[in-house]
Every structure is written in C-alpha cells, then in structure tokens.
Amino acid sequence: MTRIWNVGILGPGKIANRFADSFKHVPEAKVYAIASRDENKAKEFAAAHNVEKYYTSYEQLVKDPAVDLIYIATPHPFHYEQSLLCLNHGKAVLCEKPLALNLRQATEIVAAAKKTKTFFMEGMWSRFFPTIHKTIDLLKSGAIGEIKSLHADFGFSGPVNLEGRLYNMALGGGAQLDVGVYPMFFALLVLGKPDEIKAFSQLASTGADTTTQALFKYKSGAIAHILSSIVADSPKDAHIMGTLGRITVQTPWHKSEKVTLRLNSGETTEFAFPHSGNGFEFQLQHVVRCLEAGETESDEMPHSLSLMMAEVSDEIRRQGGVKYAVD
Ligand SMILES: NC(=O)c1ccc[n+]([C@@H]2O[C@H](COP(=O)([O-])OP(=O)(O)OC[C@H]3O[C@@H](n4cnc5c(N)ncnc54)[C@H](OP(=O)(O)O)[C@@H]3O)[C@@H](O)[C@H]2O)c1
C-alpha cells in the first residue's frame, strides 16, 4: 500500500490556504495538522481543509511524532527561527520563499539540515512547473544556440499599507524579497551566478524597496535583466534570447502553462501544459518524491541554488540600500 505523508502547516495565512488546496491533486500526501498562535484561526483552517489535528503553538506541531513534513508559511523574517525549530526536531521542511532574510541566516539553516540529515527545501514553486522543465530541456538541446540575453519580471500594484508585510521592514518588507526572488531565480537557474551585478531600487518611507531592477553580467557575454515591483504592474514576462532564436515562458511566467520557441527562421512552436490545480501540486509532488526516496535535499531546488539566491539578493539589496535589522 502506498504511504500517505502527513504534512503539518505552520501559519495558516493566505499562501497556506492555496497550498492546502493543492492536496486534492496529490493523493500521496495530506494536510494532517495545522498550527497557529490563534486558536480560532487554527480551528477555522482545520474545518475548511478537513485537517485532523490543530495546534495553538508551533512547538506542539514539531513535537507531534505523526508529522512527516512541515510547510512554513509565515512572513520571511520568521523562516529562519522556525526552520531551525523544525529541523532540530527532526522534521522535514518545505519553507516558503525566501528561505531567510539574508545569506547568513540561509547558511545556518542549510548547515542545520545537513547536521540533522533532515530534508529541507525552499518553496520556490515556479521551479516545478512543466513549462520550466521544458525551458531547461530546450536550452540543453541547444535549440536557441548561445544565450545572449534574458529578461524576467514580476511587478504588481498592491494596496499601500505601511504596517503590512509588503512595506514593514520588521516583516521583511520590499519587492526584492517578495517577488524579486522569482525573476532572480529564473536568471540564476538558466545562467548561474553572475560575474557582475548592477542593481537599483526605489524605496518607500519605511525603507522597503517598492521597485528593484538589476542587471547580471556573465563572462560569456550574456546579460540578464530582472525587475520586481509592489507599486507597478509588469507584464510578468520571461524571455531567453540566443543566437538561433528565443524562448518565451508565457505570462504569467512564474506559473505559466505555455512555452514558445521562436527560431530565427520565423518557425514558431508552442508547447502547452495545462494545469489541473492551482500549480502548487507540482512542487508538492516533487517533495513527496524526495521523501519517498529518502533524500535530504532536492536535486531540482538544491541548497546550493537557495544559497546563491540569498547571496545575490544580499548584493541587490546592498546596492539598492535595503537593510533589515538582522543584516
Ligand atoms: N509561493 C507563492 O506564490 C507565495 C505567495 C504569497 C506569499 N508567499 C510567501 O509566503 C509567506 C507568507 O505569506 P502570506 O502572505 O501567506 O502571510 P500572512 O497571511 O500575512 O501570514 C501567514 C501566517 O504567518 C504568521 N504571521 C503573520 N504576521 C505575523 C507577525 N507579525 N508575527 C508573527 N507571525 C506572523 C501568522 O501565523 P499565526 O496564525 O500563527 O498567527 C499568519 O497566519 C511569505 O514568506 C511569502 O513570501 C509565497
């Protein structure tokens, strides 16, 4: 009989609800427990998602021997402490992006995962969409030749609440850590660590970056341009341009259902991968496969990529003048 993996959710907020909705597409896992500091919220979430257990502290969740994996779904400043809490109790962790506020915290989390030999993965859900797999396959096959340029963006115009998590520095406010991590991830996945970075940010009165743009330069000559914003809606495009043609991950690229390959001859091929769920099922299926195989690290979203993302984010924030108390 197939094993069912018991998932505990830490922090029943906006993203936790979307994550929980994806379980209907992954029968090998179930939301077994929910933990919130607020009993009513825990009860409501448990009722809405048919969850067996609810806890009113995160400590109770990590101590439940029946929990196999914990999904950390709180704002970024809490990821560090909560990841360590889970790992030190031997619980496998899927932690929402960004895994930490800076490289120092990220390095400590990865060290704890290695020391405790416990699975840890940053929840960069875009990594697991079939459109991203197809893009990587096309690049590996040499379909567009030598990469010359890459562009990816993720900007939206949200309500301004200086106390809320998008603007409040104590809650990890700012575009780079909220949505900038997506285009940055795409550039690093395709081209690797840049040899040179130039970054620019516009800041809110709280010190949070409202728009950030960066150029990554590579020894090969390739240049990547990334843009993120919490005040301006962007097309959410991703393009990779090469000597033989270009690949477009169609908007919204971070959860896309279509990839287009356009060769210099004009020949155009569209690859479609319609979703059956909200897209979180791809990441969840991957984590289940890692747990089934007894892995402590994902081969698709490895610790090294998370550490590279934290390092590059630190440099983008340094150049843009974005500083958290823990920096
Ligand atoms: N993958 C994606 O597409 C995606 C999309 C949006 C967000 N995210 C990521 O998911 C994370 C959570 O975002 P969200 O918008 O879902 O968060 P949220 O709804 O604001 O909060 C989620 C939970 O975090 C805890 N929390 C909130 N504010 C807190 C505070 N001031 N102090 C201590 N705990 C607090 C609460 O837990 P209690 O119930 O225990 O109080 C809350 O239920 C962020 O890191 C974000 O980057 C990912």
Coordinates of C-alpha atoms and ligand atoms in Angstrom, one line a residue:
M1 CA 0.0 0.0 0.0
T2 CA 1.3 3.5 -0.8
R3 CA 2.3 5.5 2.2
I4 CA 0.5 8.8 2.9
W5 CA 2.8 11.6 4.0
N6 CA 1.5 13.7 6.9
V7 CA 2.0 17.4 6.3
G8 CA 1.8 20.0 9.1
I9 CA 1.3 23.6 8.2
L10 CA 2.9 26.3 10.3
G11 CA 1.0 29.6 9.9
P12 CA -2.5 29.4 8.3
G13 CA -2.3 32.6 6.2
K14 CA -3.0 33.5 2.6
I15 CA -0.5 31.2 1.0
A16 CA -1.2 28.3 3.3
N17 CA -4.8 28.2 2.1
R18 CA -3.6 27.9 -1.6
F19 CA -1.0 25.3 -0.7
A20 CA -3.7 23.2 1.2
D21 CA -6.0 23.4 -1.9
S22 CA -3.4 21.6 -4.0
F23 CA -3.5 18.4 -1.9
K24 CA -6.5 17.1 -3.8
H25 CA -4.2 16.5 -6.7
V26 CA -1.5 14.7 -4.7
P27 CA -3.1 11.6 -3.1
E28 CA 0.3 10.5 -1.5
A29 CA 0.1 13.4 1.0
K30 CA -2.5 15.0 3.2
V31 CA -2.7 18.1 5.5
Y32 CA -2.7 16.3 8.8
A33 CA -2.1 19.2 11.2
I34 CA -2.3 23.0 11.3
A35 CA -0.6 25.3 13.9
S36 CA -1.5 28.8 14.6
R37 CA -0.9 31.1 17.6
D38 CA -4.6 31.9 17.3
E39 CA -6.9 29.0 18.3
N40 CA -9.8 30.3 16.2
K41 CA -7.7 30.6 13.1
A42 CA -6.4 27.1 13.6
K43 CA -9.9 25.7 14.1
E44 CA -11.2 27.6 11.0
F45 CA -8.4 26.4 8.8
A46 CA -8.8 22.8 10.1
A47 CA -12.5 22.9 9.3
A48 CA -12.0 24.5 5.9
H49 CA -9.4 21.9 4.8
N50 CA -10.6 18.8 6.7
V51 CA -7.5 18.7 8.8
E52 CA -7.3 16.1 11.6
K53 CA -5.3 18.0 14.2
Y54 CA -4.9 21.6 15.2
Y55 CA -2.3 23.1 17.5
T56 CA -2.1 26.5 19.1
S57 CA 1.7 26.7 19.2
Y58 CA 4.4 25.8 16.7
E59 CA 6.2 23.8 19.4
Q60 CA 3.3 21.4 19.7
L61 CA 3.3 20.8 15.9
V62 CA 7.0 20.0 15.7
K63 CA 6.7 17.6 18.7
D64 CA 3.9 15.5 17.0
P65 CA 5.6 12.3 16.0
A66 CA 3.0 11.7 13.3
V67 CA 4.1 14.8 11.3
D68 CA 6.4 13.9 8.4
L69 CA 6.9 17.3 6.8
I70 CA 6.3 20.9 7.9
Y71 CA 5.3 23.6 5.4
I72 CA 6.4 27.0 6.8
A73 CA 4.0 29.7 5.6
T74 CA 4.7 32.7 7.8
P75 CA 6.3 36.0 6.6
H76 CA 10.0 35.8 5.7
P77 CA 11.6 37.1 9.0
F78 CA 10.2 34.1 10.9
H79 CA 11.5 31.5 8.4
Y80 CA 15.0 31.3 10.0
E81 CA 13.9 30.6 13.6
Q82 CA 11.0 28.3 12.5
S83 CA 13.2 26.3 10.1
L84 CA 15.7 25.7 12.8
L85 CA 12.9 24.7 15.2
C86 CA 11.6 22.1 12.8
L87 CA 15.0 20.7 11.7
N88 CA 16.2 20.4 15.3
H89 CA 13.1 18.3 16.0
G90 CA 13.9 16.1 13.0
K91 CA 11.1 17.4 10.9
A92 CA 11.5 17.6 7.1
V93 CA 10.8 21.2 5.9
L94 CA 9.3 22.9 2.9
C95 CA 9.8 26.6 3.7
E96 CA 8.2 29.4 1.6
K97 CA 10.4 31.7 -0.3
P98 CA 12.6 33.4 0.5
L99 CA 14.1 30.9 2.9
A100 CA 15.6 33.6 5.1
L101 CA 16.3 37.4 5.2
N102 CA 19.9 37.1 4.3
L103 CA 22.8 34.7 3.4
R104 CA 24.0 34.4 7.0
Q105 CA 20.6 33.0 8.1
A106 CA 20.3 30.9 4.9
T107 CA 23.7 29.3 5.6
E108 CA 22.7 28.4 9.2
I109 CA 19.5 26.8 8.0
V110 CA 21.4 24.7 5.4
A111 CA 24.0 23.7 8.0
A112 CA 21.3 22.6 10.4
A113 CA 19.6 20.5 7.6
K114 CA 23.0 18.8 6.8
K115 CA 23.8 18.3 10.5
T116 CA 20.4 16.7 11.4
K117 CA 20.3 14.9 8.0
T118 CA 16.8 16.2 7.5
F119 CA 15.1 17.2 4.3
F120 CA 15.0 20.9 3.7
M121 CA 13.8 22.8 0.6
E122 CA 13.0 26.4 -0.2
G123 CA 9.4 26.6 -1.6
M124 CA 10.3 28.2 -5.0
W125 CA 7.2 26.7 -6.6
S126 CA 7.9 28.1 -10.0
R127 CA 10.8 25.6 -10.3
F128 CA 8.4 22.7 -10.7
F129 CA 6.1 23.8 -13.4
P130 CA 6.3 21.7 -16.6
T131 CA 6.9 24.9 -18.5
I132 CA 10.2 25.5 -16.6
H133 CA 11.2 21.9 -17.2
K134 CA 10.5 22.3 -20.9
T135 CA 12.5 25.5 -21.0
I136 CA 15.5 23.8 -19.4
D137 CA 15.2 20.9 -21.9
L138 CA 15.1 23.3 -24.9
L139 CA 18.2 25.1 -23.6
K140 CA 20.0 21.8 -23.0
S141 CA 19.2 20.7 -26.6
G142 CA 20.8 23.8 -27.9
A143 CA 17.5 25.0 -29.5
I144 CA 18.4 28.7 -29.3
G145 CA 22.2 28.5 -29.5
E146 CA 24.3 30.6 -27.3
I147 CA 22.4 32.7 -24.7
K148 CA 22.9 36.4 -25.2
S149 CA 20.2 37.9 -23.1
L150 CA 17.5 37.1 -20.5
H151 CA 14.6 39.2 -19.2
A152 CA 12.2 38.3 -16.4
D153 CA 9.9 40.5 -14.4
F154 CA 7.3 40.3 -11.6
G155 CA 5.6 43.5 -10.6
F156 CA 2.2 44.2 -9.2
S157 CA 0.4 47.2 -7.9
G158 CA -0.9 46.3 -4.4
P159 CA -2.7 48.3 -1.7
V160 CA -0.3 50.6 0.3
N161 CA -0.2 49.5 4.0
L162 CA 2.9 50.7 5.7
E163 CA 2.2 48.3 8.6
G164 CA 1.7 45.2 6.5
R165 CA 4.2 42.7 5.4
L166 CA 5.0 44.3 2.0
Y167 CA 6.1 47.6 3.5
N168 CA 7.0 46.9 7.1
M169 CA 10.8 46.2 7.4
A170 CA 10.2 44.1 10.6
L171 CA 8.0 41.8 8.5
G172 CA 10.7 41.6 5.7
G173 CA 9.0 44.3 3.5
G174 CA 10.1 45.1 0.0
A175 CA 9.7 44.0 -3.6
Q176 CA 13.0 42.1 -4.0
L177 CA 12.3 39.5 -1.2
D178 CA 8.6 39.3 -2.0
V179 CA 8.5 39.0 -5.8
G180 CA 12.1 39.9 -7.0
V181 CA 13.2 36.4 -5.9
Y182 CA 11.2 34.9 -8.8
P183 CA 12.9 36.7 -11.8
M184 CA 16.2 36.4 -9.9
F185 CA 15.6 32.6 -9.5
F186 CA 14.9 32.3 -13.3
A187 CA 18.1 34.1 -14.2
L188 CA 20.2 32.1 -11.8
L189 CA 18.6 28.8 -12.9
V190 CA 19.4 29.5 -16.5
L191 CA 22.7 31.3 -16.4
G192 CA 24.1 30.6 -12.9
K193 CA 25.9 33.0 -10.6
P194 CA 26.6 36.4 -12.2
D195 CA 30.1 37.7 -12.5
E196 CA 28.9 41.3 -12.1
I197 CA 25.7 42.8 -10.6
K198 CA 24.3 46.3 -11.0
A199 CA 21.1 46.9 -9.0
F200 CA 18.8 49.9 -8.5
S201 CA 15.9 50.3 -6.0
Q202 CA 13.3 52.9 -5.3
L203 CA 12.4 53.0 -1.6
A204 CA 9.2 53.6 0.4
S205 CA 9.3 55.8 3.5
T206 CA 9.7 52.6 5.6
G207 CA 12.9 51.7 3.7
A208 CA 11.3 48.9 1.8
D209 CA 12.1 48.7 -1.9
T210 CA 9.0 49.4 -4.0
T211 CA 10.7 48.7 -7.3
T212 CA 14.0 47.0 -7.9
Q213 CA 15.8 46.4 -11.2
A214 CA 19.1 44.6 -11.7
L215 CA 21.5 43.6 -14.5
F216 CA 23.5 40.4 -14.2
K217 CA 26.6 40.2 -16.4
Y218 CA 28.3 36.9 -17.3
K219 CA 31.8 36.1 -18.6
S220 CA 30.1 34.5 -21.6
G221 CA 28.8 38.0 -22.6
A222 CA 25.2 37.2 -21.6
I223 CA 23.3 39.8 -19.7
A224 CA 20.1 39.2 -17.6
H225 CA 17.7 42.0 -16.7
I226 CA 15.3 41.4 -13.8
L227 CA 12.6 43.7 -12.4
S228 CA 10.3 43.5 -9.4
S229 CA 7.7 45.9 -8.0
I230 CA 5.0 46.2 -5.5
V231 CA 3.7 49.5 -6.9
A232 CA 3.7 48.9 -10.7
D233 CA 2.1 46.1 -12.6
S234 CA 4.6 44.4 -15.0
P235 CA 3.8 42.0 -17.9
K236 CA 5.2 39.1 -15.9
D237 CA 7.2 38.0 -19.0
A238 CA 10.3 35.8 -19.2
H239 CA 12.4 35.6 -22.4
I240 CA 15.7 34.0 -23.2
M241 CA 17.3 35.2 -26.3
G242 CA 20.0 33.2 -28.1
T243 CA 22.0 33.2 -31.4
L244 CA 19.5 30.8 -33.0
G245 CA 16.2 32.0 -31.6
R246 CA 14.3 32.8 -28.4
I247 CA 12.3 31.1 -25.8
T248 CA 9.3 32.8 -24.1
V249 CA 7.7 31.4 -21.0
Q250 CA 4.3 33.0 -21.5
T251 CA 2.8 35.4 -19.0
P252 CA 2.4 35.0 -16.0
W253 CA 5.7 33.1 -16.5
H254 CA 6.2 32.1 -12.8
K255 CA 3.1 29.8 -13.1
S256 CA 2.9 29.5 -16.8
E257 CA 1.1 26.9 -18.9
K258 CA 2.8 27.7 -22.2
V259 CA 6.3 28.0 -23.6
T260 CA 7.1 29.3 -27.1
L261 CA 10.2 28.6 -29.1
R262 CA 10.7 31.0 -32.0
L263 CA 13.7 30.3 -34.3
N264 CA 15.4 33.0 -36.3
S265 CA 13.8 31.5 -39.4
G266 CA 10.4 32.5 -38.0
E267 CA 9.4 28.9 -37.3
T268 CA 7.4 29.0 -34.1
T269 CA 6.4 26.1 -31.8
E270 CA 4.1 26.4 -28.8
F271 CA 4.3 23.8 -26.0
A272 CA 1.2 23.8 -23.8
F273 CA 1.0 22.2 -20.3
P274 CA -2.5 23.0 -18.9
H275 CA -2.7 22.7 -15.1
S276 CA -5.3 20.6 -13.3
G277 CA -4.9 22.5 -10.0
N278 CA -3.6 25.9 -8.8
G279 CA 0.0 24.9 -9.6
F280 CA 1.2 24.1 -6.1
E281 CA 0.7 20.4 -6.9
F282 CA 3.9 20.3 -8.9
Q283 CA 6.1 21.3 -6.0
L284 CA 4.2 19.1 -3.6
Q285 CA 4.6 16.1 -6.0
H286 CA 8.3 16.7 -6.1
V287 CA 8.7 16.9 -2.3
V288 CA 6.8 13.7 -1.9
R289 CA 9.1 12.0 -4.4
C290 CA 12.1 13.3 -2.4
L291 CA 10.7 12.0 0.8
E292 CA 9.8 8.6 -0.7
A293 CA 13.4 8.4 -2.0
G294 CA 14.8 9.3 1.5
E295 CA 16.5 12.4 0.1
T296 CA 17.6 15.2 2.4
E297 CA 17.9 17.7 -0.4
S298 CA 16.0 18.3 -3.7
D299 CA 18.0 17.9 -6.9
E300 CA 15.8 20.5 -8.7
M301 CA 15.8 23.1 -5.9
P302 CA 19.1 22.2 -4.2
H303 CA 20.6 24.0 -1.2
S304 CA 23.3 25.5 -3.4
L305 CA 20.7 27.3 -5.5
S306 CA 19.0 28.7 -2.4
L307 CA 22.3 29.9 -1.0
M308 CA 23.2 31.5 -4.4
M309 CA 19.8 33.2 -4.4
A310 CA 20.4 34.5 -0.8
E311 CA 23.8 35.8 -1.7
V312 CA 22.7 37.6 -4.9
S313 CA 19.7 39.1 -3.1
D314 CA 22.0 40.4 -0.4
E315 CA 24.1 42.2 -3.1
I316 CA 21.0 43.5 -4.9
R317 CA 19.7 44.9 -1.5
R318 CA 23.2 46.3 -0.6
Q319 CA 23.3 48.3 -3.9
G320 CA 19.7 49.3 -3.6
G321 CA 20.0 50.5 0.0
V322 CA 17.6 48.0 1.5
K323 CA 18.6 46.9 5.1
Y324 CA 16.9 44.7 7.7
A325 CA 17.7 44.8 11.4
V326 CA 19.4 41.4 11.1
D327 CA 21.8 42.4 8.3
Ligands
LIG1 N1 4.6 30.8 -3.3 C1 3.8 31.9 -3.5 O1 3.1 32.1 -4.5 C2 3.7 32.9 -2.4 C3 2.7 33.8 -2.5 C4 2.5 34.7 -1.4 C5 3.4 34.6 -0.3 N2 4.4 33.7 -0.3 C6 5.3 33.6 0.8 O2 4.6 33.0 1.9 C7 5.0 33.6 3.1 C8 3.7 34.0 3.9 O3 3.0 35.0 3.2 P1 1.4 35.2 3.5 O4 1.0 36.4 2.7 O5 0.6 34.0 3.3 O6 1.5 35.6 5.0 P2 0.3 36.0 6.0 O7 -1.0 35.6 5.5 O8 0.5 37.5 6.3 O9 0.7 35.3 7.4 C9 0.8 33.9 7.5 C10 1.0 33.5 8.9 O10 2.2 34.0 9.5 C11 2.0 34.4 10.8 N3 2.3 35.8 11.0 C12 1.8 36.8 10.2 N4 2.2 38.0 10.7 C13 2.9 37.8 11.7 C14 3.6 38.6 12.7 N5 3.6 39.9 12.6 N6 4.3 38.0 13.7 C15 4.4 36.6 13.7 N7 3.7 35.8 12.9 C16 3.0 36.4 11.9 C17 0.6 34.1 11.2 O11 0.6 32.9 11.9 P3 -0.4 32.6 13.1 O12 -1.7 32.2 12.5 O13 0.3 31.6 13.9 O14 -0.5 33.9 13.9 C18 -0.1 34.0 9.8 O15 -1.2 33.1 9.9 C19 5.9 34.8 2.8 O16 7.2 34.5 3.1 C20 5.7 35.0 1.3 O17 7.0 35.3 0.6 C21 4.5 32.8 -1.3

